[in-house]
Amino acid sequence: MPAIWLALIYSAAAPAQTPGASGARQPAQELESITISASPLGLDKDAMAAPADVLDGSALVLGREGTLGSTLSALPGVNADTFGAGASRPVIRGQAAPRVQVLSDGSSLMDASGVSPDHAITSEPMLAERIEVLRGPATLLYGGGAIGGVVNVLDNKIPTAVPKHGPEGFAEVKGTTGSSERAAAFGLTAGSGNIAVHVEGLKRRSDEYRVPNWSSSTLKGSQSESATGSVGISWIGDRGYIGVAYTGTQSEYGLVGHNHEYESCHPHGSRLHCGGHGEDEEHGHDHEEHGADEAAPYVKLKNKRVDLRGEYRQPFAGIKKISMRAGLTDYRHEEIEQGVVATTFKNRGYDARLEAEHEPIAGWRGVLGVQTARSNFSALGEESFMPETVTQSEGVFLLEEYKLDDWRFELGARQDWQSIRPDNAQPRFSMSATSVSGAAVWDFTPGYALALSLARSQRLPNAQELYADGIHLATNTYEQGSVDLGKETSRNIDLSLRKTAGDARFSLSVFHNRVKDYIYAQTLDQFEDFRLIRYAQHDAEFTGGEAQASYRLNRHFTVGVFGDLVYGRLTGGQGDLPRIPAARAGVRGKWLWQNWAADVEVYRAFRQSQIADYETSTPGYNMVNAGISYDGRWGASNYTVYARVSNLFDQLALNHASFVANAAPLPGRRVTVGVRMEY
């Protein structure tokens, strides 16, 4: 895990540092406010009712990994369901996709990452300008199902301003030991008059990464390679802009833990049968043997996407701003085994969102919006465990804010309609969902705030939960959906206390979610590492919290502590839920002097023994990360040279949130060295 705790906490907790004329960091008088783009009201992150984090600038440069989940996994309350080096999704407060929405500047990515953890998120951290993470039920404006949170990746592929002093952009190269990773990226924006053009590109390649104290020196199937390119153009006026961009992505990465020994496994009712059908056979084992030196299967991914974005300020009386986001995606990935395409996944779809911010009415200001999306998903080949489905959804939402003295009140509501049509004889699904939320933030004394948010959110089942029926070797499961599933209803409470000024700063958040008819993958039977799962519903509860605190000792040194935990269980004594992340706690320190910055982070991921049926516990581990960077100036350009060591003491680390926790440990010791230039 990267040491982004440090860069993040000091950008928020220590007095802001800004480059002087010589490039040295100098103390600034005031902190710059950070506006959350994913908030329709454009709130500062410290004014949000629900906890929010922003990664940008040096924090993002120093903390980026090859996947979005790994990049964010050190933030409070955020983990990753890692799947080797090629794919990992964010896990927020114990929830993963589909209860965590990943957006591209407010628009859905429309890839296949929500279907399985071995499907990569088609968002490249190295090309991101900023990444926002919102936790809890305040994210319902992006869908009632986002009870875990929202990750919004902001980029510059569609320019919103014409560069004032000629072309501007960046170039970056970096390399990492332990996997021989090599990566390079660039971006360039130029324009004249009302027209601006942006181009960007990236190339990354890494070998299988090294794992300490393991059965082999490297993790088989953990290699990855990717390339991304984008071109965008905008028309920009005094009152807004409109622009379009095309992005193409190609990626190849290995599938870890893929085991063909279970190809013949199939269900007999609620029992799993593997092998022949002899009379006395309970769990036969008559599988084809595959050599240990056989190449691991891999994914070959291609994604083509067109984005359309626009904003128009003061269009007419009563409306302050109208903004629009839309994306058209053509996604395809092939799972290749022994040189032959075994399974092909496709998803073609669009997502469009229109928001209108009105002028204050009786002291209330707010945003009204509509959203529509369509997805045509198919899985063809040996692991076609789902029929082809067409999912159509529409939604309307409203968010209103009212300020009174030291109080800020917030009310939100969303109505969704969803229909799913399979291409087989199974019944069509059609249902609606209603979500509402309320929040209050009290600035009871300068620099302190107490925030309370309440929400009742509803989520509708997706196509996989309804119609899955087949073997899925990537997760070593046979999946069975249920067409009888209904909506799940979550009642959430979130309480936060924050201190955002002075040498000592802290943030403490606790939450409790009670979910009626929670949809989960229930394990019915298991043979060795292969499981029979069926999507079922049962009431569930999630309780947890996140905390971080820092103290600025002097102008050069800051120290801090942090931690998070979450408990997830079925009610009525039915047991714990699977893959709930282990609790974490740690300390950190940062040093700033002129152009130099250095940090160190030490934390403990505790043993996770609160496990579901058929699940195994994972041991705890200690992690030490450290980094150093130097900011300078070369001509008219600024540059940063940085180095970071992760897992300094080369510890074996198993990530309990991963589907392949016991087959795919986290990487061992790695050293990353890079240079980034902005011009």
XYZ file of C-alpha atoms in Angstrom:
679
model
C 0.000 0.000 0.000
C 1.288 3.478 -0.756
C 2.040 5.993 1.939
C -0.629 8.442 0.815
C -1.893 8.766 4.377
C 0.960 11.136 4.920
C 0.667 13.425 1.963
C -3.093 13.528 2.460
C -3.168 14.285 6.155
C -0.660 17.070 5.951
C -2.402 18.797 3.104
C -5.439 18.942 5.394
C -3.955 19.002 8.845
C -0.804 21.092 8.666
C -0.634 24.684 7.507
C -0.599 24.734 3.733
C 2.772 24.761 2.016
C 3.129 26.520 -1.315
C 6.163 26.777 -3.592
C 8.017 30.053 -3.432
C 9.948 31.653 -6.258
C 12.846 29.260 -5.709
C 10.604 26.220 -5.622
C 10.959 25.820 -1.852
C 7.910 25.121 0.244
C 6.932 28.180 2.273
C 4.257 28.363 4.968
C 1.017 29.899 3.706
C -1.262 32.036 5.806
C -4.499 30.174 5.077
C -5.569 26.776 3.855
C -7.043 26.675 0.387
C -10.589 25.316 0.459
C -11.137 22.074 -1.449
C -14.443 21.920 -3.283
C -15.948 18.478 -3.839
C -16.946 18.132 -7.489
C -19.121 15.100 -6.691
C -21.230 17.306 -4.420
C -23.902 18.954 -6.630
C -23.832 21.972 -4.297
C -20.064 22.383 -4.678
C -19.373 22.115 -0.941
C -15.982 22.352 0.693
C -14.878 18.926 1.928
C -14.826 20.134 5.545
C -18.435 21.303 5.162
C -19.690 17.912 3.967
C -22.082 16.086 6.262
C -20.536 12.737 5.326
C -16.763 12.150 5.483
C -14.910 12.983 2.266
C -11.310 12.797 1.110
C -9.563 14.326 -1.873
C -6.340 13.109 -3.480
C -4.613 15.603 -5.745
C -1.280 17.314 -6.248
C 1.706 15.675 -4.574
C -0.508 13.337 -2.529
C -1.796 11.782 -5.733
C 1.575 11.749 -7.510
C 3.292 9.950 -4.622
C 0.425 7.557 -3.899
C -0.681 6.287 -7.289
C -0.618 2.579 -7.996
C -1.504 0.663 -11.151
C -5.146 0.198 -10.133
C -7.735 2.473 -8.577
C -8.456 0.197 -5.624
C -4.790 -0.062 -4.621
C -4.330 3.709 -5.020
C -7.112 4.409 -2.511
C -6.591 1.487 -0.131
C -4.718 3.485 2.518
C -7.469 6.078 3.012
C -9.541 5.816 6.214
C -12.434 3.408 5.741
C -11.237 2.389 2.270
C -9.751 -0.985 1.305
C -9.382 -2.872 -1.974
C -10.529 -6.285 -3.154
C -7.159 -6.889 -4.794
C -6.857 -9.452 -7.584
C -3.169 -9.578 -8.446
C -1.737 -6.508 -10.181
C -4.233 -6.047 -12.996
C -7.501 -5.420 -11.149
C -8.690 -4.102 -7.803
C -11.846 -2.239 -6.813
C -12.385 0.131 -3.868
C -14.072 -1.317 -0.784
C -15.657 1.426 1.346
C -16.881 0.618 4.856
C -17.024 -3.078 3.995
C -19.009 -2.516 0.781
C -17.739 -3.164 -2.738
C -19.383 -2.969 -6.165
C -22.299 -2.617 -6.774
C -22.693 -0.652 -3.502
C -19.709 1.546 -4.336
C -20.107 3.744 -7.404
C -17.012 4.617 -9.458
C -17.498 7.684 -11.654
C -15.570 9.514 -14.351
C -16.221 13.178 -13.506
C -19.760 12.331 -12.404
C -20.532 9.808 -15.174
C -20.675 6.021 -14.765
C -17.757 4.091 -16.277
C -20.040 1.362 -17.707
C -17.291 -1.284 -17.677
C -17.641 -4.825 -16.283
C -15.857 -4.258 -12.963
C -19.121 -4.574 -11.029
C -19.557 -8.180 -12.196
C -16.370 -9.651 -10.750
C -13.202 -8.531 -8.945
C -11.039 -9.910 -11.767
C -12.543 -7.313 -14.145
C -10.455 -4.143 -14.159
C -11.837 -0.653 -13.574
C -11.212 1.325 -16.754
C -9.933 4.427 -14.991
C -6.221 5.214 -14.986
C -4.912 6.793 -11.741
C -1.761 8.084 -13.422
C -3.880 10.300 -15.721
C -6.204 11.537 -12.977
C -6.118 15.180 -11.917
C -7.954 14.453 -8.664
C -9.769 11.582 -6.968
C -12.643 12.219 -4.569
C -13.939 9.645 -2.094
C -17.321 10.180 -0.440
C -18.504 7.781 2.248
C -21.930 6.940 3.527
C -25.520 7.629 2.525
C -25.025 11.239 1.384
C -23.997 9.705 -1.938
C -27.551 8.591 -2.776
C -27.809 11.250 -5.506
C -25.690 8.871 -7.594
C -28.029 5.992 -6.864
C -29.725 4.592 -3.788
C -27.459 1.565 -3.992
C -24.308 3.558 -3.201
C -24.592 2.962 0.551
C -20.843 2.368 0.790
C -19.787 5.489 -1.034
C -18.743 7.100 -4.297
C -15.341 7.401 -5.952
C -15.188 10.240 -8.475
C -12.119 10.340 -10.750
C -11.555 13.789 -12.255
C -9.432 14.247 -15.359
C -8.587 16.951 -17.862
C -9.530 15.064 -21.020
C -12.207 17.701 -21.749
C -10.680 21.153 -21.095
C -12.766 23.673 -19.154
C -10.467 26.660 -19.767
C -8.156 27.892 -22.527
C -4.523 28.056 -21.311
C -3.609 31.720 -20.816
C 0.135 31.426 -21.367
C 0.436 28.939 -24.194
C 0.391 25.123 -24.120
C 0.576 23.468 -20.709
C 0.801 19.892 -19.526
C 2.901 17.278 -17.787
C 5.208 14.329 -18.411
C 6.064 11.591 -15.921
C 8.119 8.404 -15.823
C 8.567 5.953 -12.992
C 9.821 2.465 -12.236
C 9.275 -0.019 -9.429
C 11.369 -2.929 -8.193
C 9.794 -6.222 -7.159
C 7.794 -6.404 -10.392
C 10.057 -4.512 -12.818
C 7.222 -2.047 -13.436
C 7.859 0.675 -16.013
C 5.356 3.460 -16.603
C 5.254 6.706 -18.560
C 2.480 9.252 -19.080
C 1.984 12.668 -20.637
C -0.740 15.267 -21.072
C -0.911 18.438 -23.160
C -3.558 21.185 -23.371
C -3.443 23.976 -25.947
C -5.932 26.422 -27.353
C -6.754 29.735 -28.905
C -9.819 31.940 -28.800
C -12.731 29.840 -27.582
C -11.254 26.443 -28.536
C -9.077 24.198 -26.359
C -7.663 20.766 -27.216
C -6.248 18.149 -24.883
C -4.271 14.974 -25.653
C -2.884 12.466 -23.180
C -1.442 8.988 -23.101
C 0.010 6.317 -20.852
C 1.971 3.086 -21.143
C 2.605 0.702 -18.248
C 4.119 -2.760 -18.003
C 5.032 -4.974 -15.042
C 6.138 -8.559 -14.552
C 4.852 -10.975 -11.913
C 5.439 -9.363 -8.528
C 7.582 -10.802 -5.791
C 5.969 -12.297 -2.669
C 7.956 -12.990 0.535
C 7.705 -16.291 2.441
C 5.526 -17.860 -0.250
C 5.504 -21.170 -2.112
C 7.133 -19.432 -5.079
C 9.237 -16.304 -5.366
C 6.664 -14.501 -7.527
C 2.879 -14.644 -7.758
C 1.881 -16.544 -10.884
C -0.449 -14.526 -13.101
C 0.281 -11.151 -11.473
C 1.821 -9.539 -14.564
C 0.058 -6.647 -16.290
C 0.383 -4.318 -19.266
C -1.808 -1.391 -20.277
C -1.970 1.547 -22.663
C -4.416 4.455 -22.712
C -4.825 7.397 -25.058
C -7.332 10.245 -25.161
C -8.076 13.304 -27.265
C -10.645 15.963 -26.355
C -11.842 19.328 -27.642
C -13.944 22.038 -25.992
C -15.668 25.270 -26.896
C -15.318 27.644 -23.939
C -17.242 30.863 -23.426
C -17.721 33.437 -20.691
C -20.669 31.517 -19.192
C -19.665 27.918 -19.683
C -18.263 25.267 -21.972
C -19.151 22.147 -23.937
C -16.682 19.459 -24.966
C -16.239 15.923 -26.191
C -13.430 13.382 -25.776
C -12.571 9.946 -27.104
C -10.574 7.515 -24.944
C -9.164 4.145 -25.980
C -7.775 1.637 -23.485
C -6.014 -1.689 -24.044
C -4.885 -3.912 -21.209
C -3.551 -7.406 -20.631
C -3.182 -8.863 -17.163
C -2.928 -12.285 -15.580
C -5.623 -14.045 -13.585
C -4.274 -15.234 -10.245
C -5.716 -18.274 -8.491
C -7.377 -19.561 -11.690
C -7.792 -23.349 -11.264
C -9.047 -25.678 -13.998
C -9.319 -28.585 -11.579
C -12.875 -27.449 -10.826
C -14.172 -27.229 -14.409
C -16.513 -30.207 -13.948
C -17.999 -29.000 -10.655
C -21.746 -28.450 -10.726
C -24.638 -28.245 -8.250
C -27.005 -31.008 -7.209
C -29.622 -28.928 -5.441
C -27.780 -27.147 -2.642
C -24.841 -29.544 -2.802
C -21.730 -29.248 -4.935
C -20.623 -32.212 -7.031
C -17.166 -32.443 -8.557
C -16.003 -35.348 -10.702
C -17.824 -38.520 -11.741
C -21.219 -39.818 -10.672
C -20.378 -43.007 -8.852
C -22.955 -44.283 -6.379
C -20.865 -43.762 -3.277
C -19.230 -40.569 -4.434
C -19.891 -37.531 -2.296
C -17.298 -35.189 -3.753
C -15.435 -36.904 -6.551
C -12.156 -35.548 -7.870
C -11.668 -36.594 -11.450
C -10.222 -33.452 -12.982
C -7.729 -32.963 -15.734
C -4.330 -32.198 -14.312
C -2.511 -29.045 -15.414
C 1.212 -28.600 -15.065
C 2.584 -26.177 -12.539
C 4.656 -24.514 -15.252
C 1.631 -23.933 -17.489
C 1.104 -20.281 -18.332
C -1.575 -18.599 -16.240
C -4.688 -17.446 -18.093
C -4.929 -13.751 -18.788
C -7.385 -11.039 -19.715
C -7.151 -9.049 -22.936
C -9.250 -5.908 -22.485
C -10.314 -3.237 -24.963
C -12.458 -0.267 -24.031
C -13.634 2.596 -26.230
C -15.416 5.504 -24.614
C -16.818 8.857 -25.720
C -17.440 11.509 -23.037
C -19.617 14.606 -23.423
C -19.522 17.310 -20.751
C -20.904 20.816 -20.527
C -21.836 23.633 -18.184
C -23.910 26.776 -18.720
C -24.044 29.446 -16.023
C -27.023 31.799 -15.581
C -29.011 30.347 -18.525
C -32.164 32.158 -17.442
C -33.804 33.740 -14.396
C -33.948 31.502 -11.336
C -31.339 28.993 -12.533
C -27.748 29.497 -11.452
C -26.147 26.720 -13.474
C -26.971 23.768 -15.718
C -24.414 20.970 -16.048
C -24.412 17.824 -18.137
C -22.366 14.624 -18.141
C -22.730 11.718 -20.560
C -20.669 8.711 -21.582
C -20.957 6.094 -24.338
C -18.939 2.924 -23.706
C -18.009 -0.107 -25.795
C -16.267 -2.549 -23.450
C -14.896 -5.974 -24.306
C -12.579 -8.352 -22.563
C -11.459 -11.858 -23.414
C -10.185 -14.417 -20.937
C -7.491 -16.369 -22.764
C -6.343 -19.805 -21.657
C -3.527 -21.711 -23.386
C -3.677 -19.252 -26.261
C -7.417 -19.764 -26.872
C -10.241 -17.355 -26.012
C -12.284 -19.179 -23.368
C -14.797 -16.480 -22.397
C -15.680 -13.079 -23.812
C -17.395 -10.380 -21.765
C -19.019 -7.419 -23.499
C -20.805 -4.367 -22.212
C -22.158 -1.644 -24.463
C -24.055 1.164 -22.868
C -24.520 4.808 -22.093
C -25.063 6.978 -19.041
C -26.360 10.565 -19.085
C -26.946 13.030 -16.255
C -28.383 16.553 -16.260
C -28.366 18.851 -13.210
C -29.871 22.322 -12.672
C -28.873 24.432 -9.655
C -31.552 26.954 -8.749
C -31.155 30.320 -7.088
C -32.106 30.467 -3.375
C -35.830 30.168 -2.636
C -36.815 31.247 0.893
C -33.220 30.617 1.937
C -33.009 27.161 0.357
C -30.595 26.518 -2.493
C -30.464 23.233 -4.299
C -30.035 21.011 -7.326
C -32.615 19.084 -9.333
C -31.424 16.385 -11.696
C -32.330 13.498 -13.966
C -30.272 10.475 -14.979
C -30.696 7.669 -17.502
C -28.552 4.656 -18.349
C -28.677 1.566 -20.539
C -26.360 -1.449 -20.465
C -26.243 -4.441 -22.810
C -24.102 -7.075 -21.077
C -23.134 -10.518 -22.344
C -20.759 -13.334 -21.399
C -19.975 -15.861 -24.144
C -17.881 -19.027 -23.987
C -16.831 -21.584 -21.391
C -17.710 -19.387 -18.406
C -20.882 -17.793 -19.748
C -22.455 -17.906 -16.304
C -24.973 -15.187 -17.213
C -27.433 -14.724 -20.072
C -27.221 -11.637 -22.232
C -29.156 -8.900 -20.437
C -30.317 -5.380 -21.199
C -30.586 -3.123 -18.150
C -32.443 0.172 -18.446
C -32.611 2.644 -15.570
C -33.923 6.142 -14.953
C -33.707 8.355 -11.934
C -34.674 11.792 -10.656
C -33.105 13.447 -7.633
C -33.218 16.587 -5.522
C -30.795 18.050 -2.996
C -31.570 21.175 -0.928
C -29.476 23.143 1.563
C -30.414 25.728 4.189
C -28.065 27.722 6.414
C -29.040 29.208 9.785
C -26.368 30.848 11.924
C -23.825 28.105 12.737
C -26.010 25.350 11.302
C -26.296 23.901 7.808
C -29.180 21.580 6.961
C -29.426 19.268 3.976
C -32.327 17.281 2.529
C -32.117 14.877 -0.407
C -34.348 12.460 -2.280
C -34.040 10.145 -5.272
C -36.495 7.975 -7.201
C -35.192 5.159 -9.436
C -36.822 2.865 -11.968
C -35.024 -0.185 -13.330
C -35.865 -2.952 -15.768
C -33.694 -5.930 -16.768
C -34.525 -8.112 -19.745
C -32.644 -11.435 -20.175
C -32.395 -13.171 -23.555
C -33.637 -16.503 -22.182
C -36.892 -17.787 -20.736
C -36.352 -16.285 -17.288
C -38.776 -13.528 -16.278
C -38.086 -9.856 -16.875
C -37.341 -7.769 -13.778
C -38.961 -4.371 -13.267
C -39.074 -2.400 -10.015
C -38.677 1.086 -8.524
C -36.805 2.363 -5.480
C -37.080 5.449 -3.286
C -34.263 6.962 -1.237
C -34.284 9.957 1.123
C -31.649 11.578 3.322
C -31.259 14.368 5.844
C -28.206 15.916 7.445
C -27.135 18.691 9.796
C -23.698 20.249 10.301
C -23.079 22.396 13.388
C -19.987 24.637 13.516
C -20.287 24.978 17.289
C -17.006 26.872 17.666
C -14.400 28.142 15.191
C -12.492 25.236 13.688
C -14.840 22.553 15.077
C -17.810 20.880 13.397
C -20.282 18.167 14.382
C -22.134 16.458 11.515
C -25.059 14.042 11.574
C -26.548 12.382 8.505
C -29.508 10.020 8.264
C -30.665 8.153 5.182
C -33.122 5.542 4.011
C -31.708 4.121 0.780
C -33.062 1.410 -1.498
C -31.046 -0.712 -3.912
C -32.421 -2.898 -6.696
C -30.770 -6.226 -7.594
C -28.544 -6.304 -10.650
C -28.523 -8.778 -13.535
C -25.851 -10.991 -11.994
C -27.743 -11.395 -8.719
C -30.932 -12.266 -10.591
C -29.795 -14.479 -13.463
C -26.313 -15.930 -12.801
C -26.118 -19.699 -13.325
C -22.752 -21.177 -14.111
C -19.142 -21.738 -13.217
C -16.901 -18.721 -12.578
C -13.326 -19.934 -12.224
C -11.846 -16.480 -11.612
C -13.418 -16.495 -8.140
C -13.507 -20.319 -7.861
C -17.302 -20.380 -7.590
C -20.400 -21.755 -9.183
C -22.835 -18.827 -9.077
C -26.600 -19.108 -8.867
C -28.874 -16.087 -9.062
C -32.462 -15.838 -7.870
C -35.248 -14.207 -9.871
C -37.227 -13.838 -6.629
C -34.914 -11.175 -5.212
C -36.487 -7.851 -4.271
C -35.175 -4.443 -3.284
C -32.985 -3.990 -0.224
C -33.620 -1.090 2.149
C -30.815 0.444 4.156
C -31.304 2.743 7.154
C -28.082 4.572 7.874
C -26.771 6.925 10.529
C -23.395 8.665 10.380
C -21.927 10.925 13.089
C -18.695 12.894 12.600
C -16.662 15.254 14.787
C -13.947 17.307 13.088
C -11.329 19.862 14.101
C -9.946 21.620 11.030
C -7.835 24.483 12.390
C -4.780 24.885 14.604
C -1.706 22.745 15.173
C -3.812 19.845 16.470
C -6.441 18.489 14.072
C -8.599 15.400 13.993
C -11.541 13.694 12.351
C -13.678 10.992 13.962
C -16.598 9.267 12.246
C -18.845 6.431 13.402
C -21.661 4.806 11.441
C -24.347 2.157 11.705
C -26.232 0.706 8.721
C -29.168 -1.645 9.153
C -30.156 -3.236 5.851
C -33.449 -5.054 5.370
C -33.283 -7.865 2.785
C -29.561 -7.419 2.180
C -28.488 -9.238 -0.999
C -25.370 -11.354 -0.529
C -23.629 -14.388 -2.006
C -24.525 -17.221 0.363
C -22.104 -20.164 0.290
C -24.102 -23.406 0.202
C -21.285 -25.923 -0.162
C -17.545 -26.108 -0.723
C -15.099 -28.570 -2.259
C -11.464 -27.733 -1.533
C -11.191 -24.061 -2.639
C -14.277 -24.149 -4.875
C -17.634 -22.900 -3.572
C -21.271 -23.088 -4.578
C -22.874 -19.683 -3.976
C -26.438 -18.497 -4.355
C -27.584 -14.893 -4.142
C -29.978 -14.619 -1.216
C -31.527 -11.966 1.024
C -31.375 -11.545 4.786
C -31.331 -8.578 7.170
C -27.801 -7.349 7.916
C -25.992 -4.739 10.010
C -22.769 -2.817 9.425
C -21.112 -0.862 12.239
C -17.757 0.860 12.258
C -15.742 4.027 12.209
C -12.677 5.895 11.014
C -10.379 8.214 12.935
C -7.288 10.256 12.221
C -5.461 12.946 14.168
C -2.307 14.982 13.684
C -0.196 17.437 15.635
C 2.191 19.972 14.103
C 5.246 20.021 16.351
C 6.907 22.872 14.482
C 7.225 24.232 10.958
C 9.134 21.115 9.867
C 7.586 18.148 11.711
C 4.071 16.751 12.019
C 3.047 13.474 13.655
C -0.265 11.636 13.550
C -2.296 8.522 14.277
C -5.077 6.812 12.321
C -7.324 3.757 12.320
C -10.492 2.202 10.930
C -12.725 -0.811 11.496
C -16.018 -2.266 10.304
C -18.200 -5.163 11.458
C -20.652 -6.772 9.050
C -23.048 -9.510 10.098
C -26.395 -11.042 9.330
C -28.993 -10.352 12.017
C -30.686 -13.030 14.109
C -27.448 -14.827 14.901
C -26.959 -15.965 11.311
C -23.245 -15.213 11.287
C -20.775 -12.759 9.826
C -20.636 -11.589 6.233
C -17.699 -12.582 3.999
C -14.668 -10.509 3.058
C -15.127 -7.817 5.700
C -11.794 -5.912 5.870
C -9.631 -6.290 8.929
C -9.265 -3.394 11.379
C -6.197 -1.162 11.004
C -4.313 1.238 13.280
C -1.066 3.113 12.841
C 1.161 6.146 13.274
C 2.847 8.448 10.806
C 5.232 11.352 10.608
C 6.179 13.963 8.036
C 9.153 16.256 7.625
C 9.274 19.383 5.414
C 12.361 21.464 4.763
C 12.776 23.905 1.877
C 12.319 21.818 -1.324
C 12.386 18.467 0.477
C 9.609 16.368 1.963
C 9.823 12.980 3.652
C 7.306 10.743 5.374
C 7.027 7.438 7.163
C 4.002 5.344 8.030
C 3.712 2.312 10.312
C 0.442 0.449 10.766
C -0.975 -2.853 11.890
C -3.646 -4.726 9.952
C -5.174 -6.996 12.583
C -6.155 -10.623 12.295
C -9.628 -11.070 10.822
C -11.334 -13.925 12.637
C -14.944 -12.759 12.295
C -15.662 -14.820 9.221
C -18.605 -16.212 7.290
C -19.447 -19.878 6.783
C -16.800 -21.684 4.706
C -14.487 -18.674 4.994
C -11.032 -18.838 6.596
C -9.449 -16.235 8.861
C -6.428 -14.223 7.766
C -3.486 -13.364 10.034
C -2.512 -9.844 10.928
C 0.564 -8.133 9.546
C 2.675 -5.039 10.097
C 3.342 -2.598 7.269
C 6.011 0.105 7.024
C 6.053 2.568 4.106
C 8.280 5.599 3.581
C 8.895 8.203 0.922
C 10.972 11.236 0.007
C 10.552 13.896 -2.676
C 12.253 17.017 -3.997
C 10.498 19.887 -5.791
C 12.475 22.088 -8.132
C 12.247 24.374 -11.100
C 13.869 23.991 -14.514
C 13.347 26.977 -16.766
C 9.606 27.644 -16.916
C 8.755 24.151 -15.660
C 8.262 22.685 -12.189
C 9.475 19.173 -11.481
C 9.254 16.629 -8.685
C 11.702 13.781 -8.125
C 10.408 11.147 -5.730
C 11.186 7.764 -4.241
C 8.979 5.511 -2.146
C 9.501 2.167 -0.456
C 6.458 0.022 0.295
C 6.425 -2.924 2.694
C 9.897 -1.984 3.900
C 10.417 -5.103 6.028
C 9.100 -7.479 3.334
C 6.131 -8.873 5.277
C 3.745 -11.530 3.980
C 0.356 -9.772 3.876
C -2.999 -11.404 3.111
C -5.853 -9.041 2.260
C -9.080 -10.386 3.772
C -11.230 -8.169 1.508
C -9.969 -10.055 -1.557
C -11.803 -12.972 -3.201
C -8.395 -14.642 -3.566
C -6.934 -13.623 -0.192
C -5.200 -16.956 0.420
C -3.996 -17.363 -3.176
C -2.782 -13.832 -3.912
C -0.844 -12.049 -1.137
C 0.012 -8.380 -1.411
C 3.404 -7.547 -2.973
C 6.598 -7.736 -0.959
C 9.107 -4.934 -0.598
C 9.043 -2.504 -3.543
C 10.974 0.657 -4.297
C 9.441 3.204 -6.688
C 11.476 6.003 -8.236
C 9.981 8.610 -10.538
C 10.128 12.121 -11.910
C 7.237 14.351 -12.953
C 7.490 17.636 -14.824
C 4.707 20.187 -15.235
C 5.055 22.920 -17.817
